[in-house]
Coordinates of C-alpha atoms in Angstrom, one line a residue:
Chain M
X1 CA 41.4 -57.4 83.0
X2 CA 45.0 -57.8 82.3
X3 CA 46.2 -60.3 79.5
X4 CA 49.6 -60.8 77.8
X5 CA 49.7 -60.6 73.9
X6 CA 52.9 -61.0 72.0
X7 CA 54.8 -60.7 75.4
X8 CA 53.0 -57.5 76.3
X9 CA 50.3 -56.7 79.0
X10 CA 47.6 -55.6 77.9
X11 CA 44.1 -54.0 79.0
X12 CA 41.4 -56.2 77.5
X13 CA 37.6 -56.5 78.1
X14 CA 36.4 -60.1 78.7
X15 CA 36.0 -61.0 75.5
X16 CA 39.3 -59.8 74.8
X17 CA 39.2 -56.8 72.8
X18 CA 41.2 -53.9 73.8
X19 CA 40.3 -51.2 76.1
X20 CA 43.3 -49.2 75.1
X21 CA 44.2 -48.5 71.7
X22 CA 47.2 -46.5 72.4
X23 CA 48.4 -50.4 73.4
X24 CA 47.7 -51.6 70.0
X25 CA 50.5 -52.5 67.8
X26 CA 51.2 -54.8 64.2
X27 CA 52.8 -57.7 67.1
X28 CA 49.6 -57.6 69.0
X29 CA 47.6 -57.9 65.6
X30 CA 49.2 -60.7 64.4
X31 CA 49.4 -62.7 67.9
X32 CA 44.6 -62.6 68.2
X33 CA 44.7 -62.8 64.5
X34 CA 46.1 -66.2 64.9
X35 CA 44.1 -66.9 68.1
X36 CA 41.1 -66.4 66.3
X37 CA 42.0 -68.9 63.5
X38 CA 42.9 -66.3 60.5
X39 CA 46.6 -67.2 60.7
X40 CA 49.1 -64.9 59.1
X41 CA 48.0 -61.8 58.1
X42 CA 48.1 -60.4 54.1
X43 CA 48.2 -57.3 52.5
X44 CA 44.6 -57.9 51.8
X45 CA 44.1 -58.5 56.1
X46 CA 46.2 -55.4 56.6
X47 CA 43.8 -52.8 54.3
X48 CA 40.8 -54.0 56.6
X49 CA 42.5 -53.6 59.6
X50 CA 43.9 -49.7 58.5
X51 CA 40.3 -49.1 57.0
X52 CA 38.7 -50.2 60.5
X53 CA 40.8 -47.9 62.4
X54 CA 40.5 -45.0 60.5
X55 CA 36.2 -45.1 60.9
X56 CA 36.9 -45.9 64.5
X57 CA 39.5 -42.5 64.9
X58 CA 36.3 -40.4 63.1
X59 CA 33.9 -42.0 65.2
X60 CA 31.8 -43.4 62.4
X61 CA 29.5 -46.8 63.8
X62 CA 31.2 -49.6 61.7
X63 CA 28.4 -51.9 59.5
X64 CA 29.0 -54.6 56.5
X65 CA 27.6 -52.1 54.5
X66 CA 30.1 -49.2 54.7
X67 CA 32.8 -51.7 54.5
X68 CA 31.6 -52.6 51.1
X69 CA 31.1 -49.9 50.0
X70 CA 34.5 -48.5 51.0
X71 CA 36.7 -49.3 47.8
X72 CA 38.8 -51.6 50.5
X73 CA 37.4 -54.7 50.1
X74 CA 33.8 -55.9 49.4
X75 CA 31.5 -58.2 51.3
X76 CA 32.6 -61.5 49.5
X77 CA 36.3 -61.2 50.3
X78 CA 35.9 -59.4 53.9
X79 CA 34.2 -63.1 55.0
X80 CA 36.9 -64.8 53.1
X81 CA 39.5 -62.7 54.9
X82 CA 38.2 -62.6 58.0
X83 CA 35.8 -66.4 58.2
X84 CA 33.0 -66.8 60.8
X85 CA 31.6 -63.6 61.9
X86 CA 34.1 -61.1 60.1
X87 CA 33.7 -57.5 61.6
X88 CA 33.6 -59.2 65.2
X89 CA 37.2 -61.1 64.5
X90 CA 38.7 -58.0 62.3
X91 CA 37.9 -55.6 65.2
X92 CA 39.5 -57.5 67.6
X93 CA 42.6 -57.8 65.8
X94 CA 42.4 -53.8 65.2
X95 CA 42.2 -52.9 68.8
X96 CA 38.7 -51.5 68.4
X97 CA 35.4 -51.9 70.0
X98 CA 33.3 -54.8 68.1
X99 CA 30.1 -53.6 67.2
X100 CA 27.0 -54.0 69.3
X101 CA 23.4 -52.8 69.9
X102 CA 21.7 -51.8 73.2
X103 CA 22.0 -54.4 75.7
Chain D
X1 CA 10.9 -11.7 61.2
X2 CA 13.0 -14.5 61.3
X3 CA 12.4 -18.4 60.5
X4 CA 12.7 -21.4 62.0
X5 CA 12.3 -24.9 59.5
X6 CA 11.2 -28.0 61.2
X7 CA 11.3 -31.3 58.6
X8 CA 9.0 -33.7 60.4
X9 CA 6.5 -34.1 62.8
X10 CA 7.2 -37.2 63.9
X11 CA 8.2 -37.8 67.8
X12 CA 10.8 -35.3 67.5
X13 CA 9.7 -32.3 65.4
X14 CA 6.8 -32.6 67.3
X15 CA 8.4 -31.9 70.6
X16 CA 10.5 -29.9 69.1
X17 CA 7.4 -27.3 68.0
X18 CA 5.9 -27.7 71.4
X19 CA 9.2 -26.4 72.9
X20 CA 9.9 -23.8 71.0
X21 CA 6.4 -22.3 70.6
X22 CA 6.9 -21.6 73.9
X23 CA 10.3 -20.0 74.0
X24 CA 11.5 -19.0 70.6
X25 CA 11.3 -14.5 70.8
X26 CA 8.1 -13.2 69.0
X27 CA 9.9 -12.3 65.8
X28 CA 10.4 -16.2 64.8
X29 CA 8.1 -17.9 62.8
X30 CA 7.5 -22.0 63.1
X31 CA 7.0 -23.9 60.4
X32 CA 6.7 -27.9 60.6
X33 CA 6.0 -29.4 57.2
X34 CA 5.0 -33.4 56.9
X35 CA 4.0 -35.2 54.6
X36 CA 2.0 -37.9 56.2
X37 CA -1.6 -37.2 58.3
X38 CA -1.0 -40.2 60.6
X39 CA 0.9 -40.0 63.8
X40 CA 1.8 -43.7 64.6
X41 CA 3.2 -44.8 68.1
X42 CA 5.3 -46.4 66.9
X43 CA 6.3 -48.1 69.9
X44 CA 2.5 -50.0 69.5
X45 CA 3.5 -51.7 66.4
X46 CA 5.7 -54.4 68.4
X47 CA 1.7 -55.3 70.1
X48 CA -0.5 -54.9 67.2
X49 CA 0.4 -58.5 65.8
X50 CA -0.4 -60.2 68.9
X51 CA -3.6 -58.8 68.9
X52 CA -2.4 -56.7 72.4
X53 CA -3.2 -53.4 71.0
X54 CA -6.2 -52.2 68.2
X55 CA -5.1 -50.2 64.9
X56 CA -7.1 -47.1 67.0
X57 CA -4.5 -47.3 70.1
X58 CA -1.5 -46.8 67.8
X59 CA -2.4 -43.5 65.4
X60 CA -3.9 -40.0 65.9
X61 CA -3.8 -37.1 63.4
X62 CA -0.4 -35.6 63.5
X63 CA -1.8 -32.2 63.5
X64 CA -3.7 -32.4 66.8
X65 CA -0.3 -32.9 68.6
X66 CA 1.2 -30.0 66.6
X67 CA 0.5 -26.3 68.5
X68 CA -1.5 -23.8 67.5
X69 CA 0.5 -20.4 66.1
X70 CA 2.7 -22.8 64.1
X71 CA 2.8 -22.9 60.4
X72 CA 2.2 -26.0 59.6
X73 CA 2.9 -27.6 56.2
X74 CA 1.0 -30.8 55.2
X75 CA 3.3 -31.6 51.8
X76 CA 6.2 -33.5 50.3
X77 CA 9.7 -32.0 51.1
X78 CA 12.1 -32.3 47.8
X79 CA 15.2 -31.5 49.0
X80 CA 17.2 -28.3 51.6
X81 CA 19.2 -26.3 49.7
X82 CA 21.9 -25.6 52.8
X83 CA 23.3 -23.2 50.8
X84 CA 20.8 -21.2 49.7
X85 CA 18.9 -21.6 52.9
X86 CA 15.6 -22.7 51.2
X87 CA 13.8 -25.8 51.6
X88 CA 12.1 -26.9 48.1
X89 CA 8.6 -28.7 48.9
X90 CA 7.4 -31.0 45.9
X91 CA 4.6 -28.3 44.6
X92 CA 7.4 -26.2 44.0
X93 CA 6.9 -23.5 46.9
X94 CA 10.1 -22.7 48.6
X95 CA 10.4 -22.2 52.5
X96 CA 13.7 -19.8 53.3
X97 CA 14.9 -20.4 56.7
X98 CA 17.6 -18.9 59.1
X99 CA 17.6 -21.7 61.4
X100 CA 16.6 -25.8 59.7
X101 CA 16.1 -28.4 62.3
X102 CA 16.1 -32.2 60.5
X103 CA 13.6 -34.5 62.2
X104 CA 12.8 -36.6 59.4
X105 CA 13.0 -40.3 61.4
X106 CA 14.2 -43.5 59.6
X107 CA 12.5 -45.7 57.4
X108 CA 13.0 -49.2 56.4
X109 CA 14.6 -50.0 53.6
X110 CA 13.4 -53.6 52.1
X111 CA 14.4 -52.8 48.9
X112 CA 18.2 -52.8 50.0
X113 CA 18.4 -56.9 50.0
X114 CA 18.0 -59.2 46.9
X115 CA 14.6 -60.8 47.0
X116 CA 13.0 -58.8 50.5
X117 CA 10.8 -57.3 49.0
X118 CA 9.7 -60.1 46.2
X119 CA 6.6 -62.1 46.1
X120 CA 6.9 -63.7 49.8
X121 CA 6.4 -59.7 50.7
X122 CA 4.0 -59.2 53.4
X123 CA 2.4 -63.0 52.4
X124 CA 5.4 -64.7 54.8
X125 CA 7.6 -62.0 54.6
X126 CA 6.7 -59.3 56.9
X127 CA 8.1 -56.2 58.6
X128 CA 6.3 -54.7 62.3
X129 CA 8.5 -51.3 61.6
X130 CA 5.3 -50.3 59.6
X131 CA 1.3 -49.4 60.4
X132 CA 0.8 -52.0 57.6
X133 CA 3.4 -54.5 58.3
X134 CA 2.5 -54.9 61.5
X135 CA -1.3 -55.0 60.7
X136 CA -0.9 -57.4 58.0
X137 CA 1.6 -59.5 60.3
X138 CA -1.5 -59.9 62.9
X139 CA -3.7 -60.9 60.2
X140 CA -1.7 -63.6 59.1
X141 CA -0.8 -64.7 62.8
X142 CA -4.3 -64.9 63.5
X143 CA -4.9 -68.1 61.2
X144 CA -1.5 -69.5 61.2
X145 CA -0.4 -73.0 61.8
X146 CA 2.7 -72.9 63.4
X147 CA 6.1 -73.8 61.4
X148 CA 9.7 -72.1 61.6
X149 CA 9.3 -68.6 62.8
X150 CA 12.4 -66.4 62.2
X151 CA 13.3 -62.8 63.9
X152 CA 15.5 -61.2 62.0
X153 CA 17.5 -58.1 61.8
X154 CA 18.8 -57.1 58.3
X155 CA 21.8 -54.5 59.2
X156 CA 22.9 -51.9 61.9
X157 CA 21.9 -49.0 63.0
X158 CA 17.9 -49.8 63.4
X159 CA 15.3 -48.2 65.5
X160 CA 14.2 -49.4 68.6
X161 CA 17.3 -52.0 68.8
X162 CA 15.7 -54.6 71.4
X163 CA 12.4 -54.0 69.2
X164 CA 13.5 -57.7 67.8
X165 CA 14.3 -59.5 71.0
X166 CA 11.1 -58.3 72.3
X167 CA 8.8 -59.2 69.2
X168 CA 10.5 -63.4 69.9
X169 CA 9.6 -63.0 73.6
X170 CA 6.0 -61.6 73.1
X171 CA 5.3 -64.3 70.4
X172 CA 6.6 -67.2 72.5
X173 CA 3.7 -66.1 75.0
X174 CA 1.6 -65.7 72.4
X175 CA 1.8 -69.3 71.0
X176 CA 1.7 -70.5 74.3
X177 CA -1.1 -68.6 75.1
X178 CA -3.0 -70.0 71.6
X179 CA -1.5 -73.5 73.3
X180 CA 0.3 -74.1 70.0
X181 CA 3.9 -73.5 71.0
X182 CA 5.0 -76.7 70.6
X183 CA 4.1 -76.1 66.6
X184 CA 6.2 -72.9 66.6
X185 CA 10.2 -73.3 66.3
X186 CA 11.3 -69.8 67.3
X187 CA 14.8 -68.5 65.6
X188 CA 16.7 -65.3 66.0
X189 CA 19.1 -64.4 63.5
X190 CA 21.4 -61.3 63.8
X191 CA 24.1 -59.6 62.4
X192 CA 25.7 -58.9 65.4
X193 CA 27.4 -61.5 67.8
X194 CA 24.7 -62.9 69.4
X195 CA 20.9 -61.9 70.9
X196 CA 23.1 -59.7 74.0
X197 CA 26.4 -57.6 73.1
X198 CA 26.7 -55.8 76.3
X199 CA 28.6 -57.6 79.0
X200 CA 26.0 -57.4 82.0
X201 CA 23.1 -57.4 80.5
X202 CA 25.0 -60.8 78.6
X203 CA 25.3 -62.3 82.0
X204 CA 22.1 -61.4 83.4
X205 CA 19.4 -62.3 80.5
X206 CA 20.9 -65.3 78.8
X207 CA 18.5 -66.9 80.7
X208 CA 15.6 -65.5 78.9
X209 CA 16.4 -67.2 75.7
X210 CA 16.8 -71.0 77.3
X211 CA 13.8 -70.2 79.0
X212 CA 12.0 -69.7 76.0
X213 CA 13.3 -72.3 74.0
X214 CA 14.6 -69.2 71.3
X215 CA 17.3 -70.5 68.8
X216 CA 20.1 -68.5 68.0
X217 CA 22.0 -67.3 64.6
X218 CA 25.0 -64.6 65.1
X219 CA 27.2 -63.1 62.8
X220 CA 24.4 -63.3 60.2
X221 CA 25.0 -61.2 57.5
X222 CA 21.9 -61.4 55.0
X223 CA 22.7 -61.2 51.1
X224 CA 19.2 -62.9 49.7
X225 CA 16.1 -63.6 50.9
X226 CA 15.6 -66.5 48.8
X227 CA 11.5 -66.5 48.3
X228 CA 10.8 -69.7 46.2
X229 CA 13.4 -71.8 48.9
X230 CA 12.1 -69.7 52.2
X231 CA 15.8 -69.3 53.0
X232 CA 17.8 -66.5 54.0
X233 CA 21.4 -66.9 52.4
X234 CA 24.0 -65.1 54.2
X235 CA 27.4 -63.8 51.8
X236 CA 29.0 -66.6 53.6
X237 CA 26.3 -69.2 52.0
X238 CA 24.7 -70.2 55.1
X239 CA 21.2 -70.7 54.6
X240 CA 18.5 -70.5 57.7
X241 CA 15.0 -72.0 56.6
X242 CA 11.6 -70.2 57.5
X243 CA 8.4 -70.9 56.5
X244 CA 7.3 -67.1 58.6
X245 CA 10.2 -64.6 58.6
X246 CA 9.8 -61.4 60.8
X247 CA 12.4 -59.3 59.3
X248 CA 13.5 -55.6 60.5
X249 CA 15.3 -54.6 56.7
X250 CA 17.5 -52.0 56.6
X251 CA 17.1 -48.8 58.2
X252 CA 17.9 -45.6 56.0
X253 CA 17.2 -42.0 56.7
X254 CA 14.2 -40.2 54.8
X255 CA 15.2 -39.8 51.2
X256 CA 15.0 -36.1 51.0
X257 CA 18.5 -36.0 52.9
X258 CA 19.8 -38.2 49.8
X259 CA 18.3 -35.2 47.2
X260 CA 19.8 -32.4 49.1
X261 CA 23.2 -34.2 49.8
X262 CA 22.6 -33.8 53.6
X263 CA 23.4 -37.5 54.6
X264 CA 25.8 -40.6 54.9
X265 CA 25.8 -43.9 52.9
X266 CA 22.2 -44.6 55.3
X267 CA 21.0 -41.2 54.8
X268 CA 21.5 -40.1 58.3
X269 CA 22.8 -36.7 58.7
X270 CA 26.1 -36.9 60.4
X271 CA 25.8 -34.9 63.6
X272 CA 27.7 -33.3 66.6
X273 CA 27.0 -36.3 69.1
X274 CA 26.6 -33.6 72.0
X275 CA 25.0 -30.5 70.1
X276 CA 23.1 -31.7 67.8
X277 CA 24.2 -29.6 65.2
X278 CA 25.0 -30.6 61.6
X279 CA 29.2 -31.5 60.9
X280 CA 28.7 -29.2 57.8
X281 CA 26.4 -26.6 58.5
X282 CA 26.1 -23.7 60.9
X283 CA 22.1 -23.0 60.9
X284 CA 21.0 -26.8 60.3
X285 CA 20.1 -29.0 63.4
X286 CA 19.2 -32.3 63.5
X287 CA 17.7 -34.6 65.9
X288 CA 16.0 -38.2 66.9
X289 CA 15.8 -41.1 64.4
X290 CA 17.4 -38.8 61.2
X291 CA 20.9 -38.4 63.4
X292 CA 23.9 -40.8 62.5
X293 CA 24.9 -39.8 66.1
X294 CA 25.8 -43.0 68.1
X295 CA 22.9 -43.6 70.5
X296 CA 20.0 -45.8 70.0
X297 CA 17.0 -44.6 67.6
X298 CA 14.4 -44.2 70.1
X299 CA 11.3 -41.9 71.4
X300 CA 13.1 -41.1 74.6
X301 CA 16.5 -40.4 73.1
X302 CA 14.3 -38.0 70.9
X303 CA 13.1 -36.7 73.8
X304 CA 15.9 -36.0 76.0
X305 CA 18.0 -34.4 73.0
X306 CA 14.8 -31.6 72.6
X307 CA 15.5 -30.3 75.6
X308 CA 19.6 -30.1 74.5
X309 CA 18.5 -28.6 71.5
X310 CA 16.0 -26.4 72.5
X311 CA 18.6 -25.0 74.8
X312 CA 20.8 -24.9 71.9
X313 CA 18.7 -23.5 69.4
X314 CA 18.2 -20.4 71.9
X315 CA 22.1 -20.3 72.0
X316 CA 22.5 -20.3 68.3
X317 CA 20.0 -17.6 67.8
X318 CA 21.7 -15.5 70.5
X319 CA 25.3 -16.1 69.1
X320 CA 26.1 -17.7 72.8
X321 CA 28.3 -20.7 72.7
X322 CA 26.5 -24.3 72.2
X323 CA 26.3 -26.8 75.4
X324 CA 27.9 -30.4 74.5
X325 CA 24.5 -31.4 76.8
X326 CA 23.5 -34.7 75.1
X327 CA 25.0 -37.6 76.4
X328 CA 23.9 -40.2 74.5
X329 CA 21.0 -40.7 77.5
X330 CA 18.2 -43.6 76.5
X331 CA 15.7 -44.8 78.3
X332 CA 13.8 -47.9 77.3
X333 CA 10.9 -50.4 78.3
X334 CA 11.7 -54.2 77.3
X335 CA 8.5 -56.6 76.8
X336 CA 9.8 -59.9 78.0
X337 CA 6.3 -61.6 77.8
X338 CA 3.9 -63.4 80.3
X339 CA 3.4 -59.7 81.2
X340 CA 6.3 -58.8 82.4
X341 CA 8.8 -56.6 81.4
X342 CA 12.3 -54.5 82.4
X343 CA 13.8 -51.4 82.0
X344 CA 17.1 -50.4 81.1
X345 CA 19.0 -46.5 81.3
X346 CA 22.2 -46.1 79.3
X347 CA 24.3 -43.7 77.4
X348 CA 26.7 -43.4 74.8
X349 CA 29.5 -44.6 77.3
X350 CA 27.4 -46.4 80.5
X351 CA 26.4 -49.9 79.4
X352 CA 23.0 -50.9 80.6
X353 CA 23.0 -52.4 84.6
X354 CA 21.0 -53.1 87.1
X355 CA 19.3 -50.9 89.7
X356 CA 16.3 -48.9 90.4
X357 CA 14.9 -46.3 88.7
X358 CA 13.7 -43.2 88.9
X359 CA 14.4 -42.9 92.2
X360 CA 17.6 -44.5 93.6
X361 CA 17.1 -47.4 95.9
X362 CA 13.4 -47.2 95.4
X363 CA 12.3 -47.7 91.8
X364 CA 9.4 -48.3 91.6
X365 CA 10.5 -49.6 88.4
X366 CA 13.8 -52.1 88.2
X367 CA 16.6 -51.6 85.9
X368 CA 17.6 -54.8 83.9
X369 CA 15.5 -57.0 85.8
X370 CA 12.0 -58.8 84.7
X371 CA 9.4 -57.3 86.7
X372 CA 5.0 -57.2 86.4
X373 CA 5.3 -53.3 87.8
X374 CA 7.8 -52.6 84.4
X375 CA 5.0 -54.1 82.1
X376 CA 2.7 -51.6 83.8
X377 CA 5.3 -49.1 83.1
X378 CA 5.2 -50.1 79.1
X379 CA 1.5 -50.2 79.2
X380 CA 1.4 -46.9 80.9
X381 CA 3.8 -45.4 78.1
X382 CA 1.4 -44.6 75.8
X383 CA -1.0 -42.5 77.5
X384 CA 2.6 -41.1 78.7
X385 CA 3.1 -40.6 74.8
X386 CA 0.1 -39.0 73.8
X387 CA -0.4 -37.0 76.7
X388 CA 3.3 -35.7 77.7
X389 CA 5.6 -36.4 75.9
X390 CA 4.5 -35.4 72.4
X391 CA 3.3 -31.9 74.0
X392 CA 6.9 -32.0 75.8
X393 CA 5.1 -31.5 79.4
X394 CA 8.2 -32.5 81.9
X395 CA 7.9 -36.0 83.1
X396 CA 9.4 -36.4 87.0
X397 CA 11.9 -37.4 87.8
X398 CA 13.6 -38.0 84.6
X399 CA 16.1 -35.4 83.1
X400 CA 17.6 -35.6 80.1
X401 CA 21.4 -36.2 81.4
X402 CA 21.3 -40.2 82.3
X403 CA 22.1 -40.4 86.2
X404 CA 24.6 -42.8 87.8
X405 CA 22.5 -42.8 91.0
X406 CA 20.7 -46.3 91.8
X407 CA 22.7 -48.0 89.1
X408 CA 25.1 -50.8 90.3
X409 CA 28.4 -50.0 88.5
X410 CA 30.9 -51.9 88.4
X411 CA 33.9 -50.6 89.7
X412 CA 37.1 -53.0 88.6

């Protein structure tokens, strides 16, 4: 489906993560950051969101685990960055698939 | 004469040997080295609480399975020396190899959380992803009470992802069938965003969990297991009660990949998702459970990519291009309880729908759909297991490249 994000149209699945990433850009970010209650984004927001996309570009599966253990951020400030269900809100704003299991 | 390595002889390097035994030219020589006597199906240790299966219907000596003509090792591996070619077993003998393939599974890792593996271990804190987890579970289910039951899954990736789901359906029939459900509070908490991730299969078996009164906890990341509180704290502080937690811990590949510097931050060797060969090595292959490759860590993903990789392997040795044939192709039984149960067929990129399967607009078994004839099918599995699959004799109808035919896709 088709939604509008920062006055663009974008390709979204119904949850409303991307299906494009080429789409993806810092306005788009900012505009589901805000819809998903984590307001402006930091530096701090910003290092996640880079760190997220780059696993995502090598095709690595995304987990808590890697992401504190990637010198980024650790587990403790990715949850205050990122409140209620952090991986699931930070992929969103990245343009990247959240992560799931089998059905 | 030239040799061919196999680590493992689990579900995969046991199909592996089977196919190659057959096809590898005479100068090769097999060699499978394991450390463990026991082959477990695995897939049994979901029924073995509930009493549905006996200890005798889940293991077999590994070596019966394993075909005559191989070599076949019955030790400790230390650790693959990739560049040296050599595999180091613990006694110190040394196995040089011109072609390695990894089949080393996953294991869980309880040890990875604060307090998992502390004194509630296997007394109300129990794994079913072991022989004696599982065993020690249906011991204690056999006398228990009732009280707050929890499911839980620790991290991703794990084997047998709906293993979870299934072990909270089975044991709401199995309280109702003790007629002590109402004593039983069933909760199931998970890392990821809820019990369903995929879309249709989202729509179509929300149902199951009102149905069976199942609670749910998502985006449930577990820092402690809190033993003297029976809590599990999350690093956000939330805290879920149990008095009987059913954890699956972390999942981490065999820890001879983390001595020979073979794996990731899980010990999974990271892998060409259609090849199956290793990123950083020529002559080393890797396949089922031990792969960091994106599909689901499952008996018939291990299956489908043997035939890739046999194909492959035969390629390699030839010095003829590799074929990108593994898709990503799963195909698994779901237990839903009251004796029924569903099927689903995906791959890395088609999300699990509806349909019939094998044969389009027949079935006999249903895709994504609760159905008696799909228990059968489970039930059926493990004479399947033991019988054909293991020994790699072709099963009809089924090939390892997932088919679109009797699916209904979406098309928006």
């Amino acid at each position: 489906m088709e939604k509008v994000i920062a006055g663009k149209t974008i390709n979204v699945n119904e949850e409303g993560y991307l299906l494009d990433f080429d789409q993806w850009d810092k306005s788009i970010a900012e505009q589901i950051a805000i819809e998903e209650g984590i307001g402006e984004l930091t530096d701090r927001h910003w290092a996640v969101v880079t760190w997220l996309q780059e696993q995502e570009k090598n095709k690595v599966a995304l987990t808590i685990r890697k992401l504190g253990k990637s010198g980024v951020t650790d587990i403790k400030e990715f949850y205050a960055l990122f409140p209620g269900g952090p991986l699931k809100k930070a992929t969103k704003i990245a343009g990247i698939k959240k992560p799931v299991g089998c059905i | 004469m030239k040799n061919l390595v196999i680590l493992g002889a689990g579900s995969a390097g046991t199909m592996m040997s089977n196919h190659l035994i057959k096809k590898l030219p005479k100068n090769w020589k097999i060699t499978v080295v394991d450390k463990d006597k026991v082959h477990y199906y695995q897939p049994g240790f979901l029924f073995l609480p509930f009493d549905i299966y006996t200890e005798d219907q889940v293991k077999k000596p590994k070596k019966k399975f394993v075909p005559k003509g191989i070599n076949y090792i019955e030790e400790s591996i230390d650790r693959v020396s990739a560049e040296e070619n050599l595999v180091y077993l613990e006694s110190g003998q040394k196995l040089s190899f011109d072609v390695l393939i990894v089949a080393t599974g996953s294991q869980i890792a309880p040890g990875e959380i604060d307090g998992m593996q502390g004194s509630g271990w296997h007394k109300d804190v129990f794994d079913f992803y072991t022989f004696e987890g599982s065993k020690n579970l249906r011991d204690y289910l056999r006398t228990w009470q009732g009280g707050k039951m929890v499911v839980h899954i620790t991290e991703m990736p794990i084997k047998c992802p709906v293993a979870p789901l299934e072990f909270a359906f089975l044991a709401d029939s199995y309280f109702k069938k003790k007629g002590m459900r109402e004593k039983v509070e069933i909760t199931y908490v998970t890392p990821l965003s809820g019990a369903f991730t995929k879309p249709t299969a989202t729509k179509k078996l929300n149902y199951l969990l009102d149905e069976k009164n199942i609670n749910i906890v998502s985006d449930f990341n577990v820092m402690q297991v809190d033993n003297e509180n029976k809590k599990l704290v999350s690093y956000d502080d939330m805290k879920v009660p149990y008095d009987l937690l059913v954890t699956v811990p972390t999942n981490m590949g065999d820890t001879c990949i983390e001595r020979s510097g073979l794996g990731d931050d899980l010990n999974f060797v990271p892998t060409n998702h259609h090849t199956l060969q290793s990123l950083e090595h020529n002559n080393i292959f890797v396949i089922g459970d031990a792969t960091n490759v994106p599909a689901s860590k499952a008996g018939s993903v291990a299956h489908f990519q043997a035939e890739v990789l046999t194909e492959n392997i035969l390629n390699f040795i030839q010095d003829k291009p590799l074929v990108p044939g593994f898709d990503g192709h799963a195909n698994c039984f779901i237990e839903t309880g009251n004796n029924k149960g569903m099927l689903i067929d995906f791959n890395y990129t088609q999300e699990p729908v509806d349909g019939t399967f094998p044969i389009p607009g027949i079935g006999p078994l249903k895709l994504l759909k609760e159905s008696w004839f799909n228990h059968l099918g489970k039930m059926a599995f493990r004479w399947i297991y033991w019988n054909m699959l293991l020994k790699s004799i072709p099963i009809p109808f089924v090939k390892p490249k997932m088919s679109l035919k009797g699916k209904n896709i979406k098309t928006n």
